PDB file of C-alpha atoms in Angstrom:
ATOM      1  CA  MET A 416     -24.273 -27.110  10.044  1.00  0.00           C
ATOM      2  CA  SER A 417     -23.767 -26.301  13.908  1.00  0.00           C
ATOM      3  CA  ASP A 418     -23.350 -22.428  14.712  1.00  0.00           C
ATOM      4  CA  ASP A 419     -19.187 -22.956  14.715  1.00  0.00           C
ATOM      5  CA  SER A 420     -20.148 -21.885  11.171  1.00  0.00           C
ATOM      6  CA  ARG A 421     -22.135 -18.763  12.162  1.00  0.00           C
ATOM      7  CA  PRO A 422     -19.944 -15.705  10.507  1.00  0.00           C
ATOM      8  CA  SER A 423     -17.509 -14.033  12.599  1.00  0.00           C
ATOM      9  CA  PRO A 424     -18.421 -10.458  14.469  1.00  0.00           C
ATOM     10  CA  THR A 425     -16.837  -8.677  11.131  1.00  0.00           C
ATOM     11  CA  GLY A 426     -19.881 -10.429   9.130  1.00  0.00           C
ATOM     12  CA  LEU A 427     -16.888 -11.715   6.325  1.00  0.00           C
ATOM     13  CA  ARG A 428     -17.790 -15.157   5.425  1.00  0.00           C
ATOM     14  CA  THR A 429     -14.765 -17.047   4.236  1.00  0.00           C
ATOM     15  CA  ALA A 430     -14.363 -19.620   2.214  1.00  0.00           C
ATOM     16  CA  ALA A 431     -11.039 -21.939   0.546  1.00  0.00           C
ATOM     17  CA  VAL A 432     -11.094 -23.180  -2.846  1.00  0.00           C
ATOM     18  CA  ILE A 433      -8.386 -25.654  -3.435  1.00  0.00           C
ATOM     19  CA  PRO A 434      -7.328 -26.857  -7.406  1.00  0.00           C
ATOM     20  CA  ALA A 435      -6.322 -29.740  -7.100  1.00  0.00           C
ATOM     21  CA  ALA A 436      -6.496 -31.041 -11.067  1.00  0.00           C
ATOM     22  CA  GLY A 437      -3.138 -30.761 -11.530  1.00  0.00           C
ATOM     23  CA  ARG A 438      -1.116 -33.991 -12.259  1.00  0.00           C
ATOM     24  CA  GLY A 439       2.073 -33.135 -10.502  1.00  0.00           C
ATOM     25  CA  VAL A 440       4.527 -35.004 -13.593  1.00  0.00           C
ATOM     26  CA  ARG A 441       7.444 -33.991 -11.294  1.00  0.00           C
ATOM     27  CA  LEU A 442       6.727 -36.245  -8.588  1.00  0.00           C
ATOM     28  CA  GLY A 443       6.778 -39.123 -11.280  1.00  0.00           C
ATOM     29  CA  PRO A 444       4.294 -41.652 -13.414  1.00  0.00           C
ATOM     30  CA  GLY A 445       1.410 -43.173 -10.596  1.00  0.00           C
ATOM     31  CA  ALA A 446      -1.665 -41.328  -8.925  1.00  0.00           C
ATOM     32  CA  PRO A 447      -2.113 -37.271  -9.716  1.00  0.00           C
ATOM     33  CA  LYS A 448      -0.124 -34.999  -6.950  1.00  0.00           C
ATOM     34  CA  ALA A 449      -2.882 -34.662  -4.547  1.00  0.00           C
ATOM     35  CA  LEU A 450      -3.686 -38.047  -4.730  1.00  0.00           C
ATOM     36  CA  ARG A 451      -0.816 -39.366  -3.449  1.00  0.00           C
ATOM     37  CA  THR A 452      -0.903 -40.046   0.745  1.00  0.00           C
ATOM     38  CA  LEU A 453       1.103 -38.877   3.090  1.00  0.00           C
ATOM     39  CA  ASN A 454       1.074 -41.338   6.081  1.00  0.00           C
ATOM     40  CA  GLY A 455      -1.929 -43.936   4.327  1.00  0.00           C
ATOM     41  CA  THR A 456      -4.413 -40.004   3.824  1.00  0.00           C
ATOM     42  CA  PRO A 457      -4.282 -38.221  -0.149  1.00  0.00           C
ATOM     43  CA  MET A 458      -2.390 -34.803   0.472  1.00  0.00           C
ATOM     44  CA  LEU A 459      -5.581 -33.461  -0.511  1.00  0.00           C
ATOM     45  CA  ILE A 460      -7.550 -34.455   2.746  1.00  0.00           C
ATOM     46  CA  HIS A 461      -4.887 -33.252   4.840  1.00  0.00           C
ATOM     47  CA  ALA A 462      -4.918 -29.920   2.339  1.00  0.00           C
ATOM     48  CA  VAL A 463      -8.794 -29.604   2.543  1.00  0.00           C
ATOM     49  CA  LEU A 464      -8.426 -30.425   6.287  1.00  0.00           C
ATOM     50  CA  ALA A 465      -6.249 -27.643   7.165  1.00  0.00           C
ATOM     51  CA  MET A 466      -8.024 -24.698   5.478  1.00  0.00           C
ATOM     52  CA  ALA A 467     -10.568 -26.140   7.623  1.00  0.00           C
ATOM     53  CA  ALA A 468      -9.255 -26.686  11.188  1.00  0.00           C
ATOM     54  CA  SER A 469     -10.082 -22.330  10.364  1.00  0.00           C
ATOM     55  CA  ARG A 470     -12.578 -21.602  12.530  1.00  0.00           C
ATOM     56  CA  ALA A 471     -13.198 -18.723  10.491  1.00  0.00           C
ATOM     57  CA  VAL A 472     -13.316 -21.302   6.790  1.00  0.00           C
ATOM     58  CA  SER A 473     -17.532 -22.701   6.292  1.00  0.00           C
ATOM     59  CA  LEU A 474     -17.100 -23.791   2.882  1.00  0.00           C
ATOM     60  CA  VAL A 475     -14.124 -25.695   0.759  1.00  0.00           C
ATOM     61  CA  ILE A 476     -14.147 -25.851  -2.865  1.00  0.00           C
ATOM     62  CA  VAL A 477     -12.460 -28.600  -4.203  1.00  0.00           C
ATOM     63  CA  VAL A 478     -11.755 -28.719  -7.997  1.00  0.00           C
ATOM     64  CA  ALA A 479     -11.167 -31.404  -9.179  1.00  0.00           C
ATOM     65  CA  PRO A 480     -10.073 -33.101 -12.060  1.00  0.00           C
ATOM     66  CA  PRO A 481     -12.558 -31.681 -15.174  1.00  0.00           C
ATOM     67  CA  ASP A 482     -12.869 -36.444 -15.136  1.00  0.00           C
ATOM     68  CA  GLY A 483     -12.447 -36.160 -12.111  1.00  0.00           C
ATOM     69  CA  ALA A 484     -15.026 -34.833  -9.590  1.00  0.00           C
ATOM     70  CA  ALA A 485     -16.808 -38.352  -8.978  1.00  0.00           C
ATOM     71  CA  GLU A 486     -14.041 -40.167  -7.677  1.00  0.00           C
ATOM     72  CA  VAL A 487     -12.431 -36.281  -5.334  1.00  0.00           C
ATOM     73  CA  LYS A 488     -16.585 -36.485  -4.323  1.00  0.00           C
ATOM     74  CA  SER A 489     -15.919 -39.424  -2.961  1.00  0.00           C
ATOM     75  CA  LEU A 490     -12.769 -39.568  -1.150  1.00  0.00           C
ATOM     76  CA  LEU A 491     -14.017 -36.688   0.802  1.00  0.00           C
ATOM     77  CA  ASP A 492     -17.168 -38.875   1.854  1.00  0.00           C
ATOM     78  CA  ALA A 493     -14.640 -41.550   3.113  1.00  0.00           C
ATOM     79  CA  HIS A 494     -12.790 -39.442   5.570  1.00  0.00           C
ATOM     80  CA  ALA A 495     -13.951 -37.541   8.483  1.00  0.00           C
ATOM     81  CA  LEU A 496     -13.965 -34.349   7.537  1.00  0.00           C
ATOM     82  CA  PRO A 497     -15.442 -31.088  10.293  1.00  0.00           C
ATOM     83  CA  GLU A 498     -19.068 -31.274  10.743  1.00  0.00           C
ATOM     84  CA  ARG A 499     -18.961 -26.913  10.680  1.00  0.00           C
ATOM     85  CA  THR A 500     -17.677 -27.069   7.537  1.00  0.00           C
ATOM     86  CA  ASP A 501     -19.623 -27.627   4.569  1.00  0.00           C
ATOM     87  CA  PHE A 502     -17.565 -28.849   1.298  1.00  0.00           C
ATOM     88  CA  LEU A 503     -18.187 -28.684  -2.512  1.00  0.00           C
ATOM     89  CA  VAL A 504     -16.535 -30.476  -5.178  1.00  0.00           C
ATOM     90  CA  VAL A 505     -16.386 -29.198  -8.435  1.00  0.00           C
ATOM     91  CA  PRO A 506     -15.080 -30.049 -12.165  1.00  0.00           C
ATOM     92  CA  GLY A 507     -11.577 -27.855 -13.481  1.00  0.00           C
ATOM     93  CA  GLY A 508     -10.294 -27.065 -15.887  1.00  0.00           C
ATOM     94  CA  GLY A 509      -6.287 -27.684 -18.282  1.00  0.00           C
ATOM     95  CA  THR A 510      -4.883 -24.530 -16.469  1.00  0.00           C
ATOM     96  CA  ARG A 511      -4.825 -23.165 -12.408  1.00  0.00           C
ATOM     97  CA  GLN A 512      -6.248 -19.848 -13.477  1.00  0.00           C
ATOM     98  CA  GLU A 513      -9.168 -21.791 -15.223  1.00  0.00           C
ATOM     99  CA  SER A 514      -9.921 -23.930 -12.176  1.00  0.00           C
ATOM    100  CA  VAL A 515      -9.595 -21.182  -9.670  1.00  0.00           C
ATOM    101  CA  LYS A 516     -11.820 -19.533 -11.895  1.00  0.00           C
ATOM    102  CA  LEU A 517     -14.732 -22.382 -11.754  1.00  0.00           C
ATOM    103  CA  GLY A 518     -14.215 -22.929  -8.166  1.00  0.00           C
ATOM    104  CA  LEU A 519     -14.806 -18.600  -7.789  1.00  0.00           C
ATOM    105  CA  ASP A 520     -18.003 -19.285  -9.748  1.00  0.00           C
ATOM    106  CA  ALA A 521     -19.469 -21.881  -7.911  1.00  0.00           C
ATOM    107  CA  LEU A 522     -18.670 -19.763  -4.803  1.00  0.00           C
ATOM    108  CA  PRO A 523     -22.234 -18.645  -2.750  1.00  0.00           C
ATOM    109  CA  PRO A 524     -22.500 -15.240  -2.965  1.00  0.00           C
ATOM    110  CA  GLU A 525     -22.698 -15.048   1.509  1.00  0.00           C
ATOM    111  CA  TYR A 526     -18.770 -15.445   1.237  1.00  0.00           C
ATOM    112  CA  GLU A 527     -17.126 -12.106   1.002  1.00  0.00           C
ATOM    113  CA  ILE A 528     -13.276 -13.590   1.553  1.00  0.00           C
ATOM    114  CA  VAL A 529     -11.458 -16.619  -0.158  1.00  0.00           C
ATOM    115  CA  LEU A 530      -8.208 -18.162   0.140  1.00  0.00           C
ATOM    116  CA  VAL A 531      -6.820 -20.075  -2.487  1.00  0.00           C
ATOM    117  CA  HIS A 532      -4.952 -23.010  -1.303  1.00  0.00           C
ATOM    118  CA  ASP A 533      -2.410 -25.285  -3.146  1.00  0.00           C
ATOM    119  CA  ALA A 534      -3.186 -28.839  -3.068  1.00  0.00           C
ATOM    120  CA  ALA A 535       0.766 -29.648  -2.861  1.00  0.00           C
ATOM    121  CA  ARG A 536       0.929 -27.553   0.919  1.00  0.00           C
ATOM    122  CA  PRO A 537      -1.037 -30.305   2.643  1.00  0.00           C
ATOM    123  CA  LEU A 538       0.654 -29.227   5.927  1.00  0.00           C
ATOM    124  CA  VAL A 539      -0.161 -25.294   6.398  1.00  0.00           C
ATOM    125  CA  PRO A 540      -0.746 -24.866  10.061  1.00  0.00           C
ATOM    126  CA  VAL A 541      -4.227 -22.583  11.173  1.00  0.00           C
ATOM    127  CA  ASP A 542      -2.014 -20.253  12.155  1.00  0.00           C
ATOM    128  CA  THR A 543      -0.831 -19.540   9.226  1.00  0.00           C
ATOM    129  CA  VAL A 544      -4.237 -19.392   8.027  1.00  0.00           C
ATOM    130  CA  ASP A 545      -6.133 -17.416  10.286  1.00  0.00           C
ATOM    131  CA  ALA A 546      -3.695 -14.937   9.878  1.00  0.00           C
ATOM    132  CA  VAL A 547      -3.906 -14.194   6.164  1.00  0.00           C
ATOM    133  CA  ILE A 548      -7.866 -14.186   6.801  1.00  0.00           C
ATOM    134  CA  GLU A 549      -7.501 -11.305   9.292  1.00  0.00           C
ATOM    135  CA  SER A 550      -5.434  -9.565   7.431  1.00  0.00           C
ATOM    136  CA  VAL A 551      -7.786  -9.101   4.215  1.00  0.00           C
ATOM    137  CA  ARG A 552     -10.349  -8.240   6.994  1.00  0.00           C
ATOM    138  CA  GLU A 553      -8.810  -5.726   8.484  1.00  0.00           C
ATOM    139  CA  GLY A 554      -8.799  -4.159   5.053  1.00  0.00           C
ATOM    140  CA  ALA A 555      -6.307  -5.899   2.311  1.00  0.00           C
ATOM    141  CA  PRO A 556      -7.312  -6.731  -0.702  1.00  0.00           C
ATOM    142  CA  ALA A 557      -4.763  -9.064  -1.343  1.00  0.00           C
ATOM    143  CA  VAL A 558      -2.575 -11.573   1.453  1.00  0.00           C
ATOM    144  CA  VAL A 559       0.527 -13.876   0.586  1.00  0.00           C
ATOM    145  CA  PRO A 560       2.309 -16.108   3.762  1.00  0.00           C
ATOM    146  CA  ALA A 561       5.808 -15.989   2.736  1.00  0.00           C
ATOM    147  CA  VAL A 562       9.130 -16.828   3.996  1.00  0.00           C
ATOM    148  CA  PRO A 563      12.758 -15.534   3.898  1.00  0.00           C
ATOM    149  CA  LEU A 564      14.541 -17.512   1.687  1.00  0.00           C
ATOM    150  CA  ALA A 565      17.349 -18.963   3.278  1.00  0.00           C
ATOM    151  CA  ASP A 566      19.704 -18.875  -0.177  1.00  0.00           C
ATOM    152  CA  THR A 567      21.653 -16.445  -1.775  1.00  0.00           C
ATOM    153  CA  VAL A 568      19.409 -15.950  -5.109  1.00  0.00           C
ATOM    154  CA  LYS A 569      20.849 -15.490  -8.433  1.00  0.00           C
ATOM    155  CA  GLU A 570      19.004 -14.047 -11.891  1.00  0.00           C
ATOM    156  CA  VAL A 571      20.737 -16.001 -14.972  1.00  0.00           C
ATOM    157  CA  GLU A 572      20.848 -16.331 -18.845  1.00  0.00           C
ATOM    158  CA  PRO A 573      18.778 -19.780 -18.888  1.00  0.00           C
ATOM    159  CA  ALA A 574      20.987 -21.880 -20.934  1.00  0.00           C
ATOM    160  CA  ASP A 575      19.480 -23.609 -24.226  1.00  0.00           C
ATOM    161  CA  ALA A 576      19.924 -26.647 -23.145  1.00  0.00           C
ATOM    162  CA  PRO A 577      18.992 -28.659 -20.061  1.00  0.00           C
ATOM    163  CA  GLY A 578      22.346 -28.853 -17.805  1.00  0.00           C
ATOM    164  CA  GLU A 579      24.144 -26.206 -19.838  1.00  0.00           C
ATOM    165  CA  PRO A 580      26.469 -23.687 -17.919  1.00  0.00           C
ATOM    166  CA  GLU A 581      24.243 -20.801 -16.911  1.00  0.00           C
ATOM    167  CA  PRO A 582      25.941 -16.970 -17.613  1.00  0.00           C
ATOM    168  CA  VAL A 583      24.707 -15.456 -13.744  1.00  0.00           C
ATOM    169  CA  VAL A 584      23.272 -11.595 -14.582  1.00  0.00           C
ATOM    170  CA  ALA A 585      22.139 -10.517 -11.235  1.00  0.00           C
ATOM    171  CA  THR A 586      22.056 -11.524  -7.505  1.00  0.00           C
ATOM    172  CA  PRO A 587      19.162  -9.955  -6.341  1.00  0.00           C
ATOM    173  CA  GLU A 588      20.112  -8.701  -1.959  1.00  0.00           C
ATOM    174  CA  ARG A 589      18.173 -11.445  -0.642  1.00  0.00           C
ATOM    175  CA  ALA A 590      16.901  -9.072   2.494  1.00  0.00           C
ATOM    176  CA  ARG A 591      13.967  -7.672  -0.227  1.00  0.00           C
ATOM    177  CA  LEU A 592      13.492 -10.917  -1.723  1.00  0.00           C
ATOM    178  CA  ARG A 593      10.534 -13.401   0.145  1.00  0.00           C
ATOM    179  CA  ALA A 594       9.719 -17.317  -1.147  1.00  0.00           C
ATOM    180  CA  VAL A 595       5.337 -17.177  -1.493  1.00  0.00           C
ATOM    181  CA  GLN A 596       3.197 -20.114  -0.182  1.00  0.00           C
ATOM    182  CA  THR A 597      -0.477 -20.483   0.343  1.00  0.00           C
ATOM    183  CA  PRO A 598      -3.084 -19.987   1.201  1.00  0.00           C
ATOM    184  CA  GLN A 599      -3.194 -16.977  -1.053  1.00  0.00           C
ATOM    185  CA  GLY A 600      -6.068 -14.510   1.103  1.00  0.00           C
ATOM    186  CA  PHE A 601      -8.359 -12.374  -0.644  1.00  0.00           C
ATOM    187  CA  ASP A 602     -11.199  -9.885  -1.197  1.00  0.00           C
ATOM    188  CA  ARG A 603     -13.545 -12.274  -2.949  1.00  0.00           C
ATOM    189  CA  ALA A 604     -15.159  -8.615  -5.512  1.00  0.00           C
ATOM    190  CA  THR A 605     -11.332  -7.938  -5.627  1.00  0.00           C
ATOM    191  CA  LEU A 606     -10.167 -11.682  -7.269  1.00  0.00           C
ATOM    192  CA  VAL A 607     -13.338 -12.177  -9.139  1.00  0.00           C
ATOM    193  CA  ARG A 608     -13.000  -8.857 -11.257  1.00  0.00           C
ATOM    194  CA  ALA A 609      -8.842 -10.249 -11.680  1.00  0.00           C
ATOM    195  CA  HIS A 610      -9.522 -13.303 -13.121  1.00  0.00           C
ATOM    196  CA  GLU A 611     -11.920 -11.829 -15.683  1.00  0.00           C
ATOM    197  CA  THR A 612      -9.726  -9.087 -16.631  1.00  0.00           C
ATOM    198  CA  VAL A 613      -6.356 -10.380 -16.646  1.00  0.00           C
ATOM    199  CA  THR A 614      -5.191 -13.325 -19.357  1.00  0.00           C
ATOM    200  CA  ASP A 615      -1.510 -13.356 -18.322  1.00  0.00           C
ATOM    201  CA  ASN A 616      -0.902 -16.797 -17.310  1.00  0.00           C
ATOM    202  CA  VAL A 617       0.555 -16.099 -14.222  1.00  0.00           C
ATOM    203  CA  THR A 618       1.913 -18.882 -11.613  1.00  0.00           C
ATOM    204  CA  ASP A 619      -0.006 -17.229  -8.724  1.00  0.00           C
ATOM    205  CA  ASP A 620      -4.107 -15.707  -7.920  1.00  0.00           C
ATOM    206  CA  ALA A 621      -1.908 -11.897  -6.126  1.00  0.00           C
ATOM    207  CA  SER A 622      -0.134 -11.708  -9.159  1.00  0.00           C
ATOM    208  CA  MET A 623      -2.988 -11.054 -11.328  1.00  0.00           C
ATOM    209  CA  ILE A 624      -3.571  -8.967  -8.164  1.00  0.00           C
ATOM    210  CA  GLU A 625      -0.343  -6.895  -8.409  1.00  0.00           C
ATOM    211  CA  GLN A 626      -1.437  -6.514 -12.093  1.00  0.00           C
ATOM    212  CA  LEU A 627      -4.527  -4.870 -11.527  1.00  0.00           C
ATOM    213  CA  GLY A 628      -2.499  -1.990  -9.834  1.00  0.00           C
ATOM    214  CA  LEU A 629      -4.068  -2.634  -6.036  1.00  0.00           C
ATOM    215  CA  PRO A 630      -1.394  -3.621  -3.059  1.00  0.00           C
ATOM    216  CA  VAL A 631      -0.506  -7.435  -1.899  1.00  0.00           C
ATOM    217  CA  VAL A 632       0.336  -7.406   1.527  1.00  0.00           C
ATOM    218  CA  VAL A 633       3.113 -10.173   2.976  1.00  0.00           C
ATOM    219  CA  VAL A 634       2.344 -12.137   6.527  1.00  0.00           C
ATOM    220  CA  PRO A 635       4.879 -14.762   7.796  1.00  0.00           C
ATOM    221  CA  GLY A 636       4.454 -18.177   6.288  1.00  0.00           C
ATOM    222  CA  HIS A 637       5.344 -21.061   8.252  1.00  0.00           C
ATOM    223  CA  GLU A 638       8.361 -23.457   7.573  1.00  0.00           C
ATOM    224  CA  GLU A 639       5.968 -26.951   7.439  1.00  0.00           C
ATOM    225  CA  ALA A 640       3.796 -24.295   4.339  1.00  0.00           C
ATOM    226  CA  PHE A 641       6.178 -26.353   1.447  1.00  0.00           C
ATOM    227  CA  LYS A 642       5.039 -27.497  -1.230  1.00  0.00           C
ATOM    228  CA  VAL A 643       4.997 -30.984  -2.418  1.00  0.00           C
ATOM    229  CA  THR A 644       6.600 -31.571  -5.635  1.00  0.00           C
ATOM    230  CA  ARG A 645       9.740 -34.114  -5.555  1.00  0.00           C
ATOM    231  CA  PRO A 646       9.979 -37.037  -4.491  1.00  0.00           C
ATOM    232  CA  LEU A 647      11.649 -35.553  -1.108  1.00  0.00           C
ATOM    233  CA  ASP A 648       9.374 -33.497  -0.476  1.00  0.00           C
ATOM    234  CA  LEU A 649       7.637 -36.669   1.060  1.00  0.00           C
ATOM    235  CA  VAL A 650       9.755 -37.646   2.629  1.00  0.00           C
ATOM    236  CA  LEU A 651      10.048 -34.402   4.599  1.00  0.00           C
ATOM    237  CA  ALA A 652       6.296 -34.067   5.251  1.00  0.00           C
ATOM    238  CA  GLU A 653       5.918 -37.754   6.260  1.00  0.00           C
ATOM    239  CA  ALA A 654       8.698 -36.808   8.945  1.00  0.00           C
ATOM    240  CA  VAL A 655       6.495 -33.173   9.591  1.00  0.00           C
ATOM    241  CA  LEU A 656       3.516 -35.614  10.306  1.00  0.00           C
ATOM    242  CA  ALA A 657       5.580 -37.830  12.241  1.00  0.00           C
ATOM    243  CA  ARG A 658       6.912 -35.168  15.008  1.00  0.00           C
ATOM    244  CA  ARG A 659       3.506 -34.152  14.529  1.00  0.00           C
ATOM    245  CA  ARG A 660       1.827 -37.329  16.103  1.00  0.00           C
ATOM    246  CA  LEU A 661       4.500 -37.612  18.646  1.00  0.00           C
ATOM    247  CA  ASN A 662       4.240 -34.437  19.957  1.00  0.00           C
ATOM    248  CA  ASP A 663       0.435 -34.370  20.211  1.00  0.00           C
ATOM    249  CA  GLY A 664       0.752 -37.762  21.800  1.00  0.00           C
ATOM    250  CA  PHE A 665      -0.718 -40.201  18.939  1.00  0.00           C
TER     251      PHE A 665
END
């Protein structure tokens, strides 16, 4: 490992956990979502490289499908990954929460900051990653990148069947709302405690910290950190990569 992997002057080492055990049913049949390709490269590899792009991240743990750890390990070995970053693949669980917990269990003791990043957000810029890490280093127990909402949001009474009209209950004040992205950053001990004590099924790890009664802060996210969930998102992601290649001159 090169000198670039040494701890920062703060002494707080940072690792990233990428849960990638899901099937991604909304993208339709085929390979698991994380293994769908963008510009010929699996989304998972793009996500791994996005975390490794930060010089503060010296370890990336990929949580693979329970029966797919060997396949994911081979996938990582087949791509050129930065030598200054260590990579580890562990088998995941049946839910995202279980998979993140298994990733945390594999984390060496010297890592004090943990990022949790969606494999389905392959294009997050390194500046966003660094902003999350810096905020944790400054003392926040949990940090999430987020962006303002472009659309007005309505709270509704869910319909009994898909496609039926839904009564509007309220219109939240849009200026107070944010769309949350990843990587989310945490003080390692705090995140471990959350996974040991919060049993509710949550949609993101920051929600677990909120349930502990601890503060979660927001830093600016980025429009390119969107989640690739539906087929149209793949088209948008390809367009972002094409623009990047044009701007980078290759």
